[in-house]
Amino acid sequence: MKKSAFFVILFAFLFTISSAFAGTFTKGPAGKEDISLWYQAGTDSRTYTRPTSTGYNLTLHKFDWVGIDVGQVYGAGVNYTDSEISDALTDIGATDKRTIWLAPTTWNINDDLTITSNVMIVCPAGCILNIAAGKTLTINGPFEAGLYQVFSGAGSVSGLLLTKPKWWGAVGDGTTNDTTASQAAATALAQYGILDLGGYHYAVTGISISTDDAIIRDGWLVAHADTAGDHVIKADSTTSGVQFKNLNIYIDKAAITSTDCAGIYLDQCAKAKVINCFVNGSRNDNYGAPRMESGIYGYGATESEVINCKVINSDQEGIMFESCDDTYISDCEGRDTGKSAIGTHKGSRATISNCRAFDTGASGITMNSQDSIVSDCLIKDNTAANGITVGHSASADTYANDCVVSNNRVINSAAVGITVQCGINVTVEGNVITDSADDGIQVKAHPSTHGVSVIKGNSVESSGGEGIYYVAFQAYGSVIIDSNGVYNSTDNGVYVFALRDAVVSNNLIDTVGDSGIRFIGTTPVGAAGLLTASATGNTIKNTNWSGIVCANLHAIIATGNIFTDINTASAATCGALAIARTAGGVNSHMPTSALFEDNVVKDIDSTGVVIYIEANALDSVITHATIKGNSVEGVARSDFFTIGDPTKTYIYVSDNHGYRSNSCVFGVAGAGVADGAVDGKAKTTNAITYEIDGIVCTRAATDNLFDLTGVATGAAEYKKVLLGLNSAGNGLIVEGAVAATQAAAQLPSRRKVNICIVGVVEIDNNYAGGDLAANTFYDIIGSFNEGD
């Protein structure tokens, strides 16, 4: 045969064969039985061959992605139990990732069964896993189902990373009791698992979370009428890291059976978080007996966080943490609560920050924890009690130890704006308090433990009591009150009622109903005061009474202050500085020393003086008083200072300046000096001894201490040091007894003298400018500097 004929025949044959396969292959439907050829773990090949009708083999891939129909493959389409599922799991093994599909029928789980983490279960609608009592289905891998019931039976499920109450048959209409289904969904959670409420309203009688790091989120929980327990939802004491997120809790306290029910309850758990939750209502008929159930309530919990939550209509507190440590509450709000909007009771290291409290039944915010902070909060329209209360009593677990109250705003409180009870080393700083019915800021020191409190940089306006009030009842507690502003307080601007040291500095006090600053020692009546009070660099304006008033002190220091418009109520016993004979209506000891230096005094009412020292019925003495470097302007009364009993006071007066004033240096008042003496003349009821330039002069009781008539011993020298010329040319403080020529003849050659009257007064280098009143002591010694 020729080659050409052979190739023609071969081509024709190949063409015929290819034509036989050139048509379309048509497949019939695949039956369930076909799926039995799925790819199994351990099989060497993922492919298999299938012969065709023409005798050829086709290479096909085994099923591995559609999922394994367990009922069909292992139960022949008729058996649906845990045995068939177990067989499938055995074939899959522990490493190969597979999906098993459970037919829409009831699967009876009659024994404990664990789905390994490499296997995903898909349950279509109608698939029910019925778990026998006492048995557990553990699902460690992914689980997929819609919003329909897939679990039933008295047994339990565990290990799920996502659960939904509807998988256990919950209705979610806010009325039907969904407690059993919701609790089952919570119990089924694995660590880090999520209970997703899906926005539904589940009525429950109480759910407990007992899985670490579980998250419950996104829906409503309503206290069912049958609620008899103490919570709607709770993190158990065995847990750590539970989170409640985006939940809405509703409690109708009149409708539930329970008498004590919290919305969210953190029960002796650790590191729980409540985030973006809203709680409406709580019930606590037995407050504190034993516990304080609230809208959000923690008891014995540690390292809890409550962030961006809101609580309204709570029976007691809105948010309360009792006996808890390391609590952090931030960006939360409480409104219309029976007691405080937010509070802590006992425990340590709590922080309440950036929170808001409105219309509360007790203090807006209560902090009864040690080493704690309240900062950057807003408390408004608290019509029942204080704005912020820190500390509770002297009990070791409720007092305010090392607490900080800073940068808060308190508006319209029914009592004190900010109060600290039993404080030790407390700081109140940078707060703004307006329209409090009682004191603006009140700090009460601990009665048996010493500490230093700091009240700094606050603004107090329109308080119904004191602007700032510090109290230390016993021999404990010192205070620094610095750089505050007090405006329009009904009583004193700053009131310190204490035993130990007090420093009041750089404050602005404007328009107060009593005195600018009041220092009262807390020593028992009849005992000498131990309080050293210092007022430095303050500006005090528009006081009804004195600028600074004190009683029962060890020492008073007033330096660098500015006094303007003092004694607007025209009280006769007032001064820029007033040292009073009484404290709390009883006689008290005078300070042993007083310093009034470098102050500026302007415009004291006509009945007031620059310094008023009241006579004292007790045998107490100001052993040394220094009045130095002060500037006085516009003082209407002719007394520079008034002293109650000159026999009990040594006074050094130096380098003071008077302008546009009628001021003199020595005035009269009190029990030891008769009120009827003429201004500028000291009337004493006691004999007194003077030492002048080494010459001793003894004076009997006299109506005019400086009337030289009848002075025998050292008369000439005595007259020399007391003589001077006033603007009228008169010089002797004698009511018409000595002529001006005699006075002029006895003047020292230099118009600068040093006078030392032991036990009474020393005067040096003072200056009085402007018009002076005639025949006053200040007139005579007022212009001693050469050339004046």
mmCIF file of N, CA and C in Angstrom, residues 342-439:
data_model
loop_
_atom_site.group_PDB
_atom_site.id
_atom_site.type_symbol
_atom_site.label_atom_id
_atom_site.label_comp_id
_atom_site.label_asym_id
_atom_site.label_seq_id
_atom_site.Cartn_x
_atom_site.Cartn_y
_atom_site.Cartn_z
ATOM 1 N N ILE A 342 -23.664 57.959 91.123
ATOM 2 C CA ILE A 342 -22.496 57.082 91.040
ATOM 3 C C ILE A 342 -21.831 57.089 92.403
ATOM 4 N N GLY A 343 -21.408 55.898 92.875
ATOM 5 C CA GLY A 343 -20.789 55.859 94.180
ATOM 6 C C GLY A 343 -19.937 54.635 94.409
ATOM 7 N N THR A 344 -19.065 54.743 95.420
ATOM 8 C CA THR A 344 -18.318 53.602 95.922
ATOM 9 C C THR A 344 -18.457 53.578 97.437
ATOM 10 N N HIS A 345 -18.349 52.378 98.005
ATOM 11 C CA HIS A 345 -18.449 52.241 99.454
ATOM 12 C C HIS A 345 -17.437 51.191 99.890
ATOM 13 N N LYS A 346 -16.455 51.629 100.673
ATOM 14 C CA LYS A 346 -15.340 50.786 101.097
ATOM 15 C C LYS A 346 -14.451 50.472 99.887
ATOM 16 N N GLY A 347 -13.365 49.787 100.153
ATOM 17 C CA GLY A 347 -12.435 49.472 99.074
ATOM 18 C C GLY A 347 -11.428 50.577 98.851
ATOM 19 N N SER A 348 -10.590 50.396 97.820
ATOM 20 C CA SER A 348 -9.492 51.321 97.545
ATOM 21 C C SER A 348 -9.313 51.524 96.048
ATOM 22 N N ARG A 349 -8.638 52.657 95.733
ATOM 23 C CA ARG A 349 -8.158 52.946 94.381
ATOM 24 C C ARG A 349 -9.285 52.964 93.342
ATOM 25 N N ALA A 350 -10.303 53.724 93.637
ATOM 26 C CA ALA A 350 -11.389 53.913 92.668
ATOM 27 C C ALA A 350 -11.166 55.204 91.894
ATOM 28 N N THR A 351 -11.605 55.222 90.642
ATOM 29 C CA THR A 351 -11.560 56.422 89.818
ATOM 30 C C THR A 351 -12.936 56.648 89.210
ATOM 31 N N ILE A 352 -13.467 57.853 89.421
ATOM 32 C CA ILE A 352 -14.708 58.273 88.768
ATOM 33 C C ILE A 352 -14.360 59.491 87.927
ATOM 34 N N SER A 353 -14.455 59.357 86.615
ATOM 35 C CA SER A 353 -13.929 60.394 85.731
ATOM 36 C C SER A 353 -14.914 60.704 84.603
ATOM 37 N N ASN A 354 -15.036 62.007 84.295
ATOM 38 C CA ASN A 354 -15.863 62.445 83.156
ATOM 39 C C ASN A 354 -17.296 61.934 83.243
ATOM 40 N N CYS A 355 -17.841 61.892 84.437
ATOM 41 C CA CYS A 355 -19.203 61.398 84.625
ATOM 42 C C CYS A 355 -20.158 62.561 84.888
ATOM 43 N N ARG A 356 -21.462 62.253 84.833
ATOM 44 C CA ARG A 356 -22.495 63.272 84.990
ATOM 45 C C ARG A 356 -23.571 62.754 85.944
ATOM 46 N N ALA A 357 -24.066 63.660 86.784
ATOM 47 C CA ALA A 357 -25.111 63.299 87.741
ATOM 48 C C ALA A 357 -26.158 64.406 87.760
ATOM 49 N N PHE A 358 -27.427 64.013 87.616
ATOM 50 C CA PHE A 358 -28.513 64.983 87.580
ATOM 51 C C PHE A 358 -29.671 64.492 88.461
ATOM 52 N N ASP A 359 -30.246 65.402 89.218
ATOM 53 C CA ASP A 359 -31.494 65.131 89.939
ATOM 54 C C ASP A 359 -31.414 63.861 90.775
ATOM 55 N N THR A 360 -30.428 63.781 91.640
ATOM 56 C CA THR A 360 -30.252 62.586 92.462
ATOM 57 C C THR A 360 -30.895 62.759 93.831
ATOM 58 N N GLY A 361 -31.163 61.621 94.495
ATOM 59 C CA GLY A 361 -31.809 61.655 95.798
ATOM 60 C C GLY A 361 -30.854 61.765 96.958
ATOM 61 N N ALA A 362 -29.569 61.702 96.708
ATOM 62 C CA ALA A 362 -28.537 61.921 97.723
ATOM 63 C C ALA A 362 -27.416 62.693 97.038
ATOM 64 N N SER A 363 -26.178 62.554 97.492
ATOM 65 C CA SER A 363 -25.082 63.246 96.823
ATOM 66 C C SER A 363 -24.998 62.810 95.366
ATOM 67 N N GLY A 364 -24.669 63.749 94.494
ATOM 68 C CA GLY A 364 -24.572 63.399 93.083
ATOM 69 C C GLY A 364 -23.584 62.279 92.852
ATOM 70 N N ILE A 365 -22.377 62.423 93.415
ATOM 71 C CA ILE A 365 -21.349 61.377 93.375
ATOM 72 C C ILE A 365 -20.849 61.158 94.789
ATOM 73 N N THR A 366 -20.767 59.887 95.196
ATOM 74 C CA THR A 366 -20.276 59.527 96.517
ATOM 75 C C THR A 366 -19.054 58.633 96.365
ATOM 76 N N MET A 367 -17.941 59.035 96.989
ATOM 77 C CA MET A 367 -16.705 58.245 96.929
ATOM 78 C C MET A 367 -16.287 57.900 98.358
ATOM 79 N N ASN A 368 -16.601 56.680 98.783
ATOM 80 C CA ASN A 368 -16.211 56.233 100.115
ATOM 81 C C ASN A 368 -15.101 55.191 100.018
ATOM 82 N N SER A 369 -14.119 55.456 99.195
ATOM 83 C CA SER A 369 -12.987 54.552 99.008
ATOM 84 C C SER A 369 -11.693 55.329 99.223
ATOM 85 N N GLN A 370 -10.674 54.653 99.712
ATOM 86 C CA GLN A 370 -9.392 55.297 99.932
ATOM 87 C C GLN A 370 -8.565 55.330 98.650
ATOM 88 N N ASP A 371 -7.586 56.244 98.637
ATOM 89 C CA ASP A 371 -6.663 56.360 97.494
ATOM 90 C C ASP A 371 -7.421 56.487 96.172
ATOM 91 N N SER A 372 -8.422 57.329 96.155
ATOM 92 C CA SER A 372 -9.340 57.370 95.015
ATOM 93 C C SER A 372 -9.428 58.759 94.405
ATOM 94 N N ILE A 373 -10.054 58.838 93.226
ATOM 95 C CA ILE A 373 -10.090 60.074 92.451
ATOM 96 C C ILE A 373 -11.509 60.308 91.922
ATOM 97 N N VAL A 374 -11.975 61.546 92.050
ATOM 98 C CA VAL A 374 -13.171 62.012 91.333
ATOM 99 C C VAL A 374 -12.731 63.211 90.503
ATOM 100 N N SER A 375 -12.819 63.092 89.176
ATOM 101 C CA SER A 375 -12.288 64.173 88.342
ATOM 102 C C SER A 375 -13.156 64.409 87.118
ATOM 103 N N ASP A 376 -13.200 65.683 86.704
ATOM 104 C CA ASP A 376 -13.806 66.087 85.433
ATOM 105 C C ASP A 376 -15.269 65.673 85.311
ATOM 106 N N CYS A 377 -15.985 65.711 86.412
ATOM 107 C CA CYS A 377 -17.396 65.325 86.412
ATOM 108 C C CYS A 377 -18.298 66.564 86.477
ATOM 109 N N LEU A 378 -19.542 66.382 86.062
ATOM 110 C CA LEU A 378 -20.562 67.423 86.124
ATOM 111 C C LEU A 378 -21.693 66.930 87.010
ATOM 112 N N ILE A 379 -21.994 67.707 88.053
ATOM 113 C CA ILE A 379 -23.106 67.396 88.951
ATOM 114 C C ILE A 379 -24.024 68.611 88.948
ATOM 115 N N LYS A 380 -25.259 68.393 88.565
ATOM 116 C CA LYS A 380 -26.161 69.541 88.384
ATOM 117 C C LYS A 380 -27.542 69.237 88.945
ATOM 118 N N ASP A 381 -28.135 70.282 89.545
ATOM 119 C CA ASP A 381 -29.516 70.214 90.030
ATOM 120 C C ASP A 381 -29.729 69.051 90.983
ATOM 121 N N ASN A 382 -28.778 68.904 91.900
ATOM 122 C CA ASN A 382 -28.914 67.870 92.924
ATOM 123 C C ASN A 382 -29.719 68.473 94.075
ATOM 124 N N THR A 383 -31.004 68.222 94.084
ATOM 125 C CA THR A 383 -31.907 68.938 94.977
ATOM 126 C C THR A 383 -32.085 68.272 96.332
ATOM 127 N N ALA A 384 -31.296 67.226 96.636
ATOM 128 C CA ALA A 384 -31.477 66.508 97.893
ATOM 129 C C ALA A 384 -30.291 66.631 98.841
ATOM 130 N N ALA A 385 -29.069 66.707 98.331
ATOM 131 C CA ALA A 385 -27.914 66.650 99.235
ATOM 132 C C ALA A 385 -26.712 67.318 98.584
ATOM 133 N N ASN A 386 -25.508 66.811 98.876
ATOM 134 C CA ASN A 386 -24.271 67.406 98.387
ATOM 135 C C ASN A 386 -24.052 67.117 96.906
ATOM 136 N N GLY A 387 -23.191 67.922 96.294
ATOM 137 C CA GLY A 387 -22.804 67.624 94.923
ATOM 138 C C GLY A 387 -21.905 66.403 94.879
ATOM 139 N N ILE A 388 -20.751 66.463 95.571
ATOM 140 C CA ILE A 388 -19.812 65.344 95.670
ATOM 141 C C ILE A 388 -19.509 65.119 97.138
ATOM 142 N N THR A 389 -19.612 63.869 97.588
ATOM 143 C CA THR A 389 -19.232 63.497 98.944
ATOM 144 C C THR A 389 -18.106 62.476 98.869
ATOM 145 N N VAL A 390 -16.996 62.775 99.535
ATOM 146 C CA VAL A 390 -15.866 61.855 99.593
ATOM 147 C C VAL A 390 -15.637 61.482 101.048
ATOM 148 N N GLY A 391 -15.593 60.182 101.332
ATOM 149 C CA GLY A 391 -15.439 59.727 102.704
ATOM 150 C C GLY A 391 -16.777 59.604 103.396
ATOM 151 N N HIS A 392 -16.773 58.828 104.482
ATOM 152 C CA HIS A 392 -18.043 58.534 105.139
ATOM 153 C C HIS A 392 -17.942 58.666 106.646
ATOM 154 N N SER A 393 -16.942 58.022 107.233
ATOM 155 C CA SER A 393 -16.782 58.078 108.676
ATOM 156 C C SER A 393 -15.330 57.801 109.014
ATOM 157 N N ALA A 394 -15.021 57.692 110.298
ATOM 158 C CA ALA A 394 -13.659 57.419 110.737
ATOM 159 C C ALA A 394 -13.308 55.945 110.653
ATOM 160 N N SER A 395 -14.259 55.116 110.239
ATOM 161 C CA SER A 395 -13.975 53.695 110.060
ATOM 162 C C SER A 395 -12.900 53.515 108.999
ATOM 163 N N ALA A 396 -11.980 52.601 109.234
ATOM 164 C CA ALA A 396 -10.809 52.460 108.367
ATOM 165 C C ALA A 396 -11.159 52.154 106.922
ATOM 166 N N ASP A 397 -12.338 51.570 106.673
ATOM 167 C CA ASP A 397 -12.655 51.199 105.299
ATOM 168 C C ASP A 397 -13.580 52.185 104.601
ATOM 169 N N THR A 398 -13.857 53.315 105.239
ATOM 170 C CA THR A 398 -14.729 54.298 104.588
ATOM 171 C C THR A 398 -14.193 55.723 104.607
ATOM 172 N N TYR A 399 -13.070 55.972 105.263
ATOM 173 C CA TYR A 399 -12.616 57.351 105.313
ATOM 174 C C TYR A 399 -11.826 57.718 104.055
ATOM 175 N N ALA A 400 -11.670 59.022 103.864
ATOM 176 C CA ALA A 400 -11.068 59.540 102.630
ATOM 177 C C ALA A 400 -9.564 59.689 102.816
ATOM 178 N N ASN A 401 -8.840 58.644 102.529
ATOM 179 C CA ASN A 401 -7.385 58.646 102.669
ATOM 180 C C ASN A 401 -6.742 58.839 101.302
ATOM 181 N N ASP A 402 -5.927 59.912 101.158
ATOM 182 C CA ASP A 402 -5.207 60.159 99.907
ATOM 183 C C ASP A 402 -6.140 60.228 98.692
ATOM 184 N N CYS A 403 -7.258 60.882 98.865
ATOM 185 C CA CYS A 403 -8.201 61.044 97.753
ATOM 186 C C CYS A 403 -7.975 62.388 97.053
ATOM 187 N N VAL A 404 -8.349 62.437 95.775
ATOM 188 C CA VAL A 404 -8.224 63.646 94.965
ATOM 189 C C VAL A 404 -9.589 63.951 94.342
ATOM 190 N N VAL A 405 -10.028 65.197 94.488
ATOM 191 C CA VAL A 405 -11.256 65.675 93.841
ATOM 192 C C VAL A 405 -10.848 66.847 92.967
ATOM 193 N N SER A 406 -10.856 66.656 91.648
ATOM 194 C CA SER A 406 -10.259 67.671 90.777
ATOM 195 C C SER A 406 -11.083 67.937 89.527
ATOM 196 N N ASN A 407 -11.117 69.209 89.158
ATOM 197 C CA ASN A 407 -11.655 69.650 87.866
ATOM 198 C C ASN A 407 -13.106 69.238 87.642
ATOM 199 N N ASN A 408 -13.873 69.186 88.718
ATOM 200 C CA ASN A 408 -15.298 68.901 88.596
ATOM 201 C C ASN A 408 -16.094 70.196 88.551
ATOM 202 N N ARG A 409 -17.309 70.093 88.057
ATOM 203 C CA ARG A 409 -18.219 71.246 88.078
ATOM 204 C C ARG A 409 -19.488 70.836 88.808
ATOM 205 N N VAL A 410 -19.824 71.602 89.846
ATOM 206 C CA VAL A 410 -20.993 71.310 90.664
ATOM 207 C C VAL A 410 -21.910 72.527 90.625
ATOM 208 N N ILE A 411 -23.143 72.315 90.193
ATOM 209 C CA ILE A 411 -24.094 73.411 90.003
ATOM 210 C C ILE A 411 -25.378 73.102 90.764
ATOM 211 N N ASN A 412 -25.793 74.035 91.613
ATOM 212 C CA ASN A 412 -27.111 73.981 92.246
ATOM 213 C C ASN A 412 -27.290 72.736 93.103
ATOM 214 N N SER A 413 -26.465 72.605 94.140
ATOM 215 C CA SER A 413 -26.615 71.513 95.100
ATOM 216 C C SER A 413 -27.475 71.964 96.269
ATOM 217 N N ALA A 414 -28.235 71.005 96.813
ATOM 218 C CA ALA A 414 -29.122 71.329 97.919
ATOM 219 C C ALA A 414 -28.372 71.465 99.235
ATOM 220 N N ALA A 415 -27.131 71.032 99.290
ATOM 221 C CA ALA A 415 -26.333 71.161 100.514
ATOM 222 C C ALA A 415 -24.949 71.666 100.129
ATOM 223 N N VAL A 416 -23.887 70.952 100.487
ATOM 224 C CA VAL A 416 -22.519 71.371 100.200
ATOM 225 C C VAL A 416 -22.157 71.014 98.758
ATOM 226 N N GLY A 417 -21.365 71.868 98.119
ATOM 227 C CA GLY A 417 -20.942 71.562 96.755
ATOM 228 C C GLY A 417 -20.046 70.339 96.718
ATOM 229 N N ILE A 418 -18.913 70.396 97.416
ATOM 230 C CA ILE A 418 -17.995 69.259 97.548
ATOM 231 C C ILE A 418 -17.664 69.109 99.019
ATOM 232 N N THR A 419 -17.889 67.933 99.588
ATOM 233 C CA THR A 419 -17.559 67.696 100.984
ATOM 234 C C THR A 419 -16.679 66.472 101.110
ATOM 235 N N VAL A 420 -15.672 66.572 101.968
ATOM 236 C CA VAL A 420 -14.770 65.458 102.281
ATOM 237 C C VAL A 420 -14.909 65.171 103.764
ATOM 238 N N GLN A 421 -15.230 63.926 104.107
ATOM 239 C CA GLN A 421 -15.427 63.528 105.489
ATOM 240 C C GLN A 421 -14.271 62.638 105.945
ATOM 241 N N CYS A 422 -13.701 62.938 107.106
ATOM 242 C CA CYS A 422 -12.597 62.148 107.678
ATOM 243 C C CYS A 422 -11.448 62.036 106.683
ATOM 244 N N GLY A 423 -11.013 63.160 106.159
ATOM 245 C CA GLY A 423 -9.976 63.166 105.142
ATOM 246 C C GLY A 423 -8.572 63.134 105.723
ATOM 247 N N ILE A 424 -7.712 62.351 105.082
ATOM 248 C CA ILE A 424 -6.287 62.323 105.396
ATOM 249 C C ILE A 424 -5.534 62.560 104.091
ATOM 250 N N ASN A 425 -4.751 63.621 104.017
ATOM 251 C CA ASN A 425 -3.983 63.932 102.813
ATOM 252 C C ASN A 425 -4.885 64.003 101.577
ATOM 253 N N VAL A 426 -5.906 64.819 101.696
ATOM 254 C CA VAL A 426 -6.878 64.986 100.617
ATOM 255 C C VAL A 426 -6.526 66.214 99.784
ATOM 256 N N THR A 427 -6.729 66.121 98.463
ATOM 257 C CA THR A 427 -6.541 67.259 97.570
ATOM 258 C C THR A 427 -7.854 67.584 96.876
ATOM 259 N N VAL A 428 -8.273 68.841 96.988
ATOM 260 C CA VAL A 428 -9.457 69.340 96.276
ATOM 261 C C VAL A 428 -8.964 70.467 95.386
ATOM 262 N N GLU A 429 -8.945 70.257 94.083
ATOM 263 C CA GLU A 429 -8.232 71.181 93.198
ATOM 264 C C GLU A 429 -8.961 71.391 91.876
ATOM 265 N N GLY A 430 -9.020 72.650 91.455
ATOM 266 C CA GLY A 430 -9.497 72.982 90.116
ATOM 267 C C GLY A 430 -10.973 72.792 89.888
ATOM 268 N N ASN A 431 -11.770 72.719 90.951
ATOM 269 C CA ASN A 431 -13.205 72.526 90.812
ATOM 270 C C ASN A 431 -13.938 73.863 90.693
ATOM 271 N N VAL A 432 -15.103 73.836 90.080
ATOM 272 C CA VAL A 432 -15.970 75.014 89.975
ATOM 273 C C VAL A 432 -17.298 74.673 90.635
ATOM 274 N N ILE A 433 -17.645 75.416 91.673
ATOM 275 C CA ILE A 433 -18.871 75.171 92.428
ATOM 276 C C ILE A 433 -19.720 76.435 92.402
ATOM 277 N N THR A 434 -20.939 76.321 91.958
ATOM 278 C CA THR A 434 -21.838 77.473 91.933
ATOM 279 C C THR A 434 -23.186 77.100 92.534
ATOM 280 N N ASP A 435 -23.761 78.051 93.273
ATOM 281 C CA ASP A 435 -25.127 77.947 93.782
ATOM 282 C C ASP A 435 -25.340 76.715 94.663
ATOM 283 N N SER A 436 -24.445 76.487 95.594
ATOM 284 C CA SER A 436 -24.683 75.441 96.590
ATOM 285 C C SER A 436 -25.419 76.052 97.773
ATOM 286 N N ALA A 437 -26.387 75.320 98.313
ATOM 287 C CA ALA A 437 -27.204 75.870 99.392
ATOM 288 C C ALA A 437 -26.432 75.999 100.700
ATOM 289 N N ASP A 438 -25.388 75.200 100.864
ATOM 290 C CA ASP A 438 -24.558 75.270 102.058
ATOM 291 C C ASP A 438 -23.141 75.670 101.628
ATOM 292 N N ASP A 439 -22.124 75.148 102.280
ATOM 293 C CA ASP A 439 -20.748 75.507 101.945
ATOM 294 C C ASP A 439 -20.410 75.132 100.501
#
